Each structure stands twice: as structure tokens, then as C-alpha cells.
mmCIF file of C-alpha atoms and ligand atoms in Angstrom:
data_model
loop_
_atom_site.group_PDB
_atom_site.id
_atom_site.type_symbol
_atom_site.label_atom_id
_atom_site.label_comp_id
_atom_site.label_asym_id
_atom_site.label_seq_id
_atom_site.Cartn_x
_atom_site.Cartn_y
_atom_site.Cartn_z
ATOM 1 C CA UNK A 1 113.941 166.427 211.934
ATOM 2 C CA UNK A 2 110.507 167.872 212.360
ATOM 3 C CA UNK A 3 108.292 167.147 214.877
ATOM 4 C CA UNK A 4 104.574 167.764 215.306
ATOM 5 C CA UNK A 5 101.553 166.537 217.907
ATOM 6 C CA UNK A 6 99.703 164.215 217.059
ATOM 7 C CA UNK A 7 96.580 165.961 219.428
ATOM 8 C CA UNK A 8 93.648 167.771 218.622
ATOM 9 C CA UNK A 9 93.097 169.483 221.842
ATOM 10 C CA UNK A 10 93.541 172.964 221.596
ATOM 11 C CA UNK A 11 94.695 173.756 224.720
ATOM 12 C CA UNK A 12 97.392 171.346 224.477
ATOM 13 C CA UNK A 13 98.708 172.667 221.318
ATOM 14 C CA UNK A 14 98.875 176.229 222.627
ATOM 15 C CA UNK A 15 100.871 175.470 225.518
ATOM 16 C CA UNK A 16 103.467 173.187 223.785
ATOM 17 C CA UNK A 17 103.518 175.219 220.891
ATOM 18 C CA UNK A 18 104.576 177.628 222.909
ATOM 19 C CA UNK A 19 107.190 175.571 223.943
ATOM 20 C CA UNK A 20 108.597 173.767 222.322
ATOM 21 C CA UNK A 21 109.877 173.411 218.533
ATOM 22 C CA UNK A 22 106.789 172.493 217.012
ATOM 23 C CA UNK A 23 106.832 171.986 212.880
ATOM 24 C CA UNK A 24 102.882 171.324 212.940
ATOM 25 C CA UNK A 25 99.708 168.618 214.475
ATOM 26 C CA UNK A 26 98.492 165.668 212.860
ATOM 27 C CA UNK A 27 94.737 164.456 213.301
ATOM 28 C CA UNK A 28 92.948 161.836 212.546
ATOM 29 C CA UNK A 29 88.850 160.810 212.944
ATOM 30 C CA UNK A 30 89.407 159.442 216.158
ATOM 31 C CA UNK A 31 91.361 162.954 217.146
ATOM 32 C CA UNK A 32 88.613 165.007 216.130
ATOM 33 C CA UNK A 33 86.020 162.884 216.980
ATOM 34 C CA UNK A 34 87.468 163.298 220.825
ATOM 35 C CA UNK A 35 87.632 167.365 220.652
ATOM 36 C CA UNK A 36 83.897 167.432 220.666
ATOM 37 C CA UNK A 37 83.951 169.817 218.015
ATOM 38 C CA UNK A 38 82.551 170.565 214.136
ATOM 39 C CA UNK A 39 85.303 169.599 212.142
ATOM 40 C CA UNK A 40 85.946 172.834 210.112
ATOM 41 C CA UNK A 41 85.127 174.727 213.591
ATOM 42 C CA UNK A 42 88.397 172.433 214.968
ATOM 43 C CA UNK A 43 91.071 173.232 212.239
ATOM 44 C CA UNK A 44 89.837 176.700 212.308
ATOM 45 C CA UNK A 45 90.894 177.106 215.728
ATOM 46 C CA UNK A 46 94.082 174.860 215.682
ATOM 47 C CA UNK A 47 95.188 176.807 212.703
ATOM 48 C CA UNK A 48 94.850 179.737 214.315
ATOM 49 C CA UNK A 49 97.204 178.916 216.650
ATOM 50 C CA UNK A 50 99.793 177.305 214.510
ATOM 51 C CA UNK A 51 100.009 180.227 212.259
ATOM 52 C CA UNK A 52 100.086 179.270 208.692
ATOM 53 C CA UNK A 53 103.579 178.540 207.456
ATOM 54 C CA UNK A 54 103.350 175.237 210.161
ATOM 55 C CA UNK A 55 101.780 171.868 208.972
ATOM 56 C CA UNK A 56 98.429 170.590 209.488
ATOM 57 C CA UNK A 57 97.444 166.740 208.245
ATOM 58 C CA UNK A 58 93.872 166.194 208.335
ATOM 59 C CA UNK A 59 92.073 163.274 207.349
ATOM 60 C CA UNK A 60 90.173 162.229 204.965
ATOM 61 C CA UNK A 61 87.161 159.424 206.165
ATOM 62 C CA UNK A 62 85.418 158.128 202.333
ATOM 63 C CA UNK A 63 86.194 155.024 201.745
ATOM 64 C CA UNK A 64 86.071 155.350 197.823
ATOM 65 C CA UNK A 65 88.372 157.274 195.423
ATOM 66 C CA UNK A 66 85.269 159.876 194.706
ATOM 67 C CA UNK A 67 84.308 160.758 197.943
ATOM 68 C CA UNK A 68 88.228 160.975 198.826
ATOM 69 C CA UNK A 69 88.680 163.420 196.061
ATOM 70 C CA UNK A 70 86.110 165.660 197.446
ATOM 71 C CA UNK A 71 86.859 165.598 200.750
ATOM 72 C CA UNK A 72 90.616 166.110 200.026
ATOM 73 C CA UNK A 73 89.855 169.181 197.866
ATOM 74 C CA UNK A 74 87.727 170.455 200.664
ATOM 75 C CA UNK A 75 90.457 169.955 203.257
ATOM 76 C CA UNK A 76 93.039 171.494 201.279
ATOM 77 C CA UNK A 77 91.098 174.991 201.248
ATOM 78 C CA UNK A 78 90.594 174.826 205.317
ATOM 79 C CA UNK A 79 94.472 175.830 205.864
ATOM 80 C CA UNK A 80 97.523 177.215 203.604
ATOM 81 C CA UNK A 81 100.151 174.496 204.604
ATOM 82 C CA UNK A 82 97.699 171.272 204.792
ATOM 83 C CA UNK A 83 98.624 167.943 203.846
ATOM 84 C CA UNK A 84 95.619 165.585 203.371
ATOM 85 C CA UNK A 85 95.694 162.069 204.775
ATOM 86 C CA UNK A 86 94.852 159.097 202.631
ATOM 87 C CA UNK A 87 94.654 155.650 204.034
ATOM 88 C CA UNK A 88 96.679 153.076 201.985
ATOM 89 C CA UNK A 89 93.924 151.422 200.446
ATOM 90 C CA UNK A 90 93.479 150.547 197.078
ATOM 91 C CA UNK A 91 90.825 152.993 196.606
ATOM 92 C CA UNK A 92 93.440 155.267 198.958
ATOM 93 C CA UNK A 93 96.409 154.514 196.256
ATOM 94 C CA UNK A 94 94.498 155.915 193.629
ATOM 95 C CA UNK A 95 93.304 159.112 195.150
ATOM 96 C CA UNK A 96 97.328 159.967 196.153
ATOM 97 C CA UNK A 97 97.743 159.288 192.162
ATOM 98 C CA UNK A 98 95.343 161.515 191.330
ATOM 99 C CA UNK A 99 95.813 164.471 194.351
ATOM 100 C CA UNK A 100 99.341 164.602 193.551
ATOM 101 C CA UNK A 101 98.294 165.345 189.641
ATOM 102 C CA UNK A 102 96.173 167.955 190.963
ATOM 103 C CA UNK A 103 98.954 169.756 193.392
ATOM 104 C CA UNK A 104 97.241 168.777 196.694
ATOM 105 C CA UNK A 105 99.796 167.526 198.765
ATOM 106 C CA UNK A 106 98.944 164.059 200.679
ATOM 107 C CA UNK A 107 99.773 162.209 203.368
ATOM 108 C CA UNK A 108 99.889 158.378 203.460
ATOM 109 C CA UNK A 109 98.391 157.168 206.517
ATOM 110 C CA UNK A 110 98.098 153.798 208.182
ATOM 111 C CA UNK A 111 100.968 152.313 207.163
ATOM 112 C CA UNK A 112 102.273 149.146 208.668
ATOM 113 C CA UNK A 113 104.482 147.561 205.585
ATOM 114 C CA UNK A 114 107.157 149.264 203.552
ATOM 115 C CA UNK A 115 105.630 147.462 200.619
ATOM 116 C CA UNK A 116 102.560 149.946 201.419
ATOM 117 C CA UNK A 117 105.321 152.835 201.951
ATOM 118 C CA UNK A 118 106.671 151.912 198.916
ATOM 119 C CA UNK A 119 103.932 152.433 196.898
ATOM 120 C CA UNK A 120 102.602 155.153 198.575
ATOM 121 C CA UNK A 121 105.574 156.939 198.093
ATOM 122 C CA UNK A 122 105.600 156.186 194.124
ATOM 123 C CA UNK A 123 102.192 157.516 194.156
ATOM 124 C CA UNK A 124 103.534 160.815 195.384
ATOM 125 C CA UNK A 125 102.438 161.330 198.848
ATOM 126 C CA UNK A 126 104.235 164.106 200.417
ATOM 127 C CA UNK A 127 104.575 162.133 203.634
ATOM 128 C CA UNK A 128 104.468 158.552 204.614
ATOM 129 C CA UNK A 129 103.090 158.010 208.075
ATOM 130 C CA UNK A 130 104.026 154.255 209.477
ATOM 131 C CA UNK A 131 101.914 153.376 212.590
ATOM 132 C CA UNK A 132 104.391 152.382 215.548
ATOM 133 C CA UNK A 133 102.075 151.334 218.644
ATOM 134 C CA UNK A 134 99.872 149.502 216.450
ATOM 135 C CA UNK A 135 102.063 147.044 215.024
ATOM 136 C CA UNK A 136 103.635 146.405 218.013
ATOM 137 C CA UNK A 137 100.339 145.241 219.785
ATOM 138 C CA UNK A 138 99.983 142.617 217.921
ATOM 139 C CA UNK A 139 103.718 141.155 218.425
ATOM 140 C CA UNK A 140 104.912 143.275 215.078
ATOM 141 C CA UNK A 141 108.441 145.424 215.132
ATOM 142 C CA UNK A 142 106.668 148.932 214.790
ATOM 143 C CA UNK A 143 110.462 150.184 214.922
ATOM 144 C CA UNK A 144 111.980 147.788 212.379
ATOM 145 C CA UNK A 145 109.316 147.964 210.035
ATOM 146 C CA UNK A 146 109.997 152.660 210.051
ATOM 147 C CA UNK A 147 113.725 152.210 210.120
ATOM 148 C CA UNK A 148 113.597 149.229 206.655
ATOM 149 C CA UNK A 149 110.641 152.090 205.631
ATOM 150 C CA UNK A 150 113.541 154.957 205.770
ATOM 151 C CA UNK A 151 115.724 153.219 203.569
ATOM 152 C CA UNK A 152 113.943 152.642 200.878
ATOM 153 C CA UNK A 153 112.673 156.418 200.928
ATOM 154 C CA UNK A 154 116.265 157.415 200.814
ATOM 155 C CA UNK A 155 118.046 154.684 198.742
ATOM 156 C CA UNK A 156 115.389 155.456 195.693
ATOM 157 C CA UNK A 157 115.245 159.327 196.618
ATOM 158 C CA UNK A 158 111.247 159.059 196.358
ATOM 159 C CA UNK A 159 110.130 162.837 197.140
ATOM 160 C CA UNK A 160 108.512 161.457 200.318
ATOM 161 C CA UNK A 161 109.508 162.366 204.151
ATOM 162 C CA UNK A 162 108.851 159.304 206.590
ATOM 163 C CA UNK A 163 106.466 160.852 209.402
ATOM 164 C CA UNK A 164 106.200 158.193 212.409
ATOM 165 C CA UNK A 165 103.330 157.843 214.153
ATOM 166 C CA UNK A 166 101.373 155.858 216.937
ATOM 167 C CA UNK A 167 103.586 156.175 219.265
ATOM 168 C CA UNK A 168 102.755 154.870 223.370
ATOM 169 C CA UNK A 169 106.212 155.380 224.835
ATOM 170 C CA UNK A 170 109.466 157.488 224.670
ATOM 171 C CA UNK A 171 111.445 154.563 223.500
ATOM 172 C CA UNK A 172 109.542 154.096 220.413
ATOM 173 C CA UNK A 173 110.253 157.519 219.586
ATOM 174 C CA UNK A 174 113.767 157.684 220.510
ATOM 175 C CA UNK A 175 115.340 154.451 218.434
ATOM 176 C CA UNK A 176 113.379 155.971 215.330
ATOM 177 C CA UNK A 177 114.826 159.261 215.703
ATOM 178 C CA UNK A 178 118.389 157.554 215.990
ATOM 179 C CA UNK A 179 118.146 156.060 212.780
ATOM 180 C CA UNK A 180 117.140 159.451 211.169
ATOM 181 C CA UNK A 181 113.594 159.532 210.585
ATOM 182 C CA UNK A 182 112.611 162.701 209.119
ATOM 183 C CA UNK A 183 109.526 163.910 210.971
ATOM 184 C CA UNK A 184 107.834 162.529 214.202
ATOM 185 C CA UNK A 185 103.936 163.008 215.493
ATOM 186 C CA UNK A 186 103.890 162.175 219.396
ATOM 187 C CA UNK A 187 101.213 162.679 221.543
ATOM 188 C CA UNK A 188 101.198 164.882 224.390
ATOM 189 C CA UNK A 189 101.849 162.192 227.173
ATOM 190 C CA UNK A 190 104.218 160.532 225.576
ATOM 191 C CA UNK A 191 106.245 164.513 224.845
ATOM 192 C CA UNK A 192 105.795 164.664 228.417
ATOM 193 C CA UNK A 193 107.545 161.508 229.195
ATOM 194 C CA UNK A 194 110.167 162.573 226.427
ATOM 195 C CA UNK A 195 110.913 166.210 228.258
ATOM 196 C CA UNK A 196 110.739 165.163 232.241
ATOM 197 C CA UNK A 197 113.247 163.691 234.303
ATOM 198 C CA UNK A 198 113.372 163.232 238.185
ATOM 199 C CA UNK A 199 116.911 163.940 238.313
ATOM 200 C CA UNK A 200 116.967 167.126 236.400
ATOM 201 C CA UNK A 201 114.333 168.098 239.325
ATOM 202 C CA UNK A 202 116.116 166.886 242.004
ATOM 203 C CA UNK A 203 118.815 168.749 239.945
ATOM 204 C CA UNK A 204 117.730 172.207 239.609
ATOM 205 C CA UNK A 205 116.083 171.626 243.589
ATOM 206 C CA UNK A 206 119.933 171.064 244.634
ATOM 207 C CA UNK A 207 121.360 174.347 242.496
ATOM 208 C CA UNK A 208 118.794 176.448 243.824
ATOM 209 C CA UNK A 209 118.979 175.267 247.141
ATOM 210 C CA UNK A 210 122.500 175.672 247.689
ATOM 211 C CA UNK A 211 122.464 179.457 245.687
ATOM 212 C CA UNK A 212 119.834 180.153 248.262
ATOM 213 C CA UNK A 213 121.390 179.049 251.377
ATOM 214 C CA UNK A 214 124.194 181.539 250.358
ATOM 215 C CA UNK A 215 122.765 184.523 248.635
ATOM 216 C CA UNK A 216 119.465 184.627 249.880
ATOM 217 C CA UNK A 217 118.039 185.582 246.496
ATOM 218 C CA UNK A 218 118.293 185.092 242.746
ATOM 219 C CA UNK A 219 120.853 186.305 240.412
ATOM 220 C CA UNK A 220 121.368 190.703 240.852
ATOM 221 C CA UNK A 221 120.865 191.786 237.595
ATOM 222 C CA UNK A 222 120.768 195.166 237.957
ATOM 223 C CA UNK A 223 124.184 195.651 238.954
HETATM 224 O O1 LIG B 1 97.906 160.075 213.852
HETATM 225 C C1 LIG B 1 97.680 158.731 213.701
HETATM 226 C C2 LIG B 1 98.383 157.801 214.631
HETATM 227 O O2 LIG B 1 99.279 158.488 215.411
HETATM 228 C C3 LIG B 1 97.500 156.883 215.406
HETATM 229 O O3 LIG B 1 97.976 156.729 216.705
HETATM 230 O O4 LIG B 1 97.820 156.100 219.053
HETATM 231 O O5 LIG B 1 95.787 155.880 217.614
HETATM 232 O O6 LIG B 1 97.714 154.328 217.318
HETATM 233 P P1 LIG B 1 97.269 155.697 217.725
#
């Protein structure tokens, strides 16, 4: 299963990078719109960190097939392992057609059916990204909707990895990883939530407490 942030704050993605397991970040407008930064000035610097064997996905924001072409060749010369996100749209449809003629590999983003999935997937995108959170707001099964999603992927082997996204809590993440989704993006809050636990603190407190309050000092290992 991979797993990548779905941030684009560098900082962030240095320290858990550093980590943790991380297969790549995921961006979106909204994601670099809130870095502050130039675009190109943004994956620069997150590629830089990531190295180039892991994943970026970077969005595209034209609305019609020509300006999505463009923009996706553009994108796909800003890092060597870069997927390019196209929104299922019509116009969105036709660019994955076309991208994945071309050998730029895509992403297929805002997802919230598996009929969507479905045909994003027999387009050829590389990745299909189903939005979790979202649906759920407004009284959708963001989880039902990835696992049904994850079946069809694998009963028709389509040459497409489900990558779940929009996620607002651990539990989300968790029952979607149970039923063997192939890639997660999770924000930093919500990895937070996913790695801390008041009990492993009190835990290791306890341990070190007690190894203390007999040996005065850590482990001799220079014995
Ligand atoms: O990367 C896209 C997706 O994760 C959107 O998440 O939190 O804006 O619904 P959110």
C-alpha cells in the first residue's frame, strides 16, 4: 500500500518524510494556492525534498481539453515521477484519453462515483483518486463508494491503482485500508491522529520511569 501527503507545506513534508514511509505528496489548487508560493517555485522545492524516484500529482486547473493538454505537458516536465491530475469532467475524460496516448501518466481526480472511476480508469489514468470527506458531508458513504470503486479496478484488472483522498479523520482512512486500497493521500493532522496514542505515552512514561528508578540512567552500551 503506498501512502503519500496530501500537503503542500514544505516544512511538513520534510519532517514526515523523514519519518515516516512516504511513497510521494499530492496537491491540488487549493494546496498550492495555501503555500503562498509560484507554482513551479513550489514543486521545485517539494521535489527537492522527495528526491525523484517518489511521486508527485499536481494539478491541472483549465477547464477545457486544450488548455488541459498544455498544462499537463507542462507539469509533466516540472518532476521525473509526476502524475498529472485531471478532474473527471467530460472535457477531463478526454484529456486522460489523449495524455495516456501521449505517455503522460494521469491522475483522475474528484471522484465521487465508481461510474466516474470506471471510466476514468478505461481512459487510462494511472491513478483514480475518490474524494472521502466530501461525500460524506453531504450524507454520502465516502467509504462505500472507494471500497465498490476497488472492486471494479481489480475484478476488470484496469491498469489503474485506487488513491483515496479527502480524508478528515483516522477512521476514514483505516476501514479503506482494511479493504485493500492501494495507495492513500492523508493530510498531516489527520497522520498525526493516525500515529499518536495517549497510552503508548503513558506507556513509554511508565518503562522509563521504572528503568530509571532502578538504574539511574539509560541502557550501557559501551560495555
Ligand atoms: O487532494 C485532494 C483531496 O484530498 C481533497 O481533500 O480535504 O479538500 O476534501 P479535501
Amino acid at each position: 500500500m503506498e501512502l503519500f501527503l496530501d500537503t503542500g507545506n514544505v516544512e511538513e513534508i520534510k519532517e514526515l518524510v523523514d519519518i515516516l514511509q512516504v511513497d510521494g505528496v499530492t496537491t491540488n489548487p487549493t494546496i498550492v494556492s495555501r503555500s503562498g508560493k509560484r507554482f513551479t517555485d513550489l514543486i521545485k522545492e517539494i521535489s527537492d525534498i522527495v528526491g525523484e524516484d517518489r511521486a508527485i500529482h499536481c494539478q491541472v486547473v483549465s477547464r477545457d481539453f486544450d488548455g488541459m493538454i498544455e498544462e499537463a505537458e507542462f507539469i509533466n516536465g516540472l518532476h521525473k515521477n509526476i502524475y498529472v491530475k485531471i478532474p473527471v469532467t467530460h472535457q477531463g475524460l478526454k484529456a486522460i484519453k489523449e495524455l495516456t496516448k501521449r505517455g503522460i501518466k494521469t491522475t483522475a481526480t474528484a471522484v465521487f462515483t465508481a461510474h466516474q472511476a470506471t471510466l476514468a480508469a478505461k481512459a487510462g489514468a494511472k491513478y483514480i483518486a475518490p474524494y472521502v470527506n466530501r461525500l460524506d458531508n453531504i450524507s454520502g458513504n465516502g467509504v462505500s463508494v472507494v471500497k465498490q470503486i476497488i472492486n471494479i479496478i481489480e475484478k476488470h484488472n484496469f491498469d489503474s491503482k485506487v488513491l483515496a483522498a479527502s480524508f478528515k479523520n483516522a477512521q476514514q482512512v483505516i476501514e479503506i485500508i482494511e479493504h485493500g486500497v492501494h495507495s492513500v493521500t492523508v493530510p498531516t493532522d489527520v497522520l498525526d491522529k493516525m500515529t499518536c496514542h495517549p497510552l503508548t505515552d503513558y506507556s513509554v512514561d511508565k518503562f522509563i520511569e521504572d528503568w530509571e528508578n532502578a538504574y539511574g540512567e539509560g541502557i550501557k552500551t559501551t560495555d
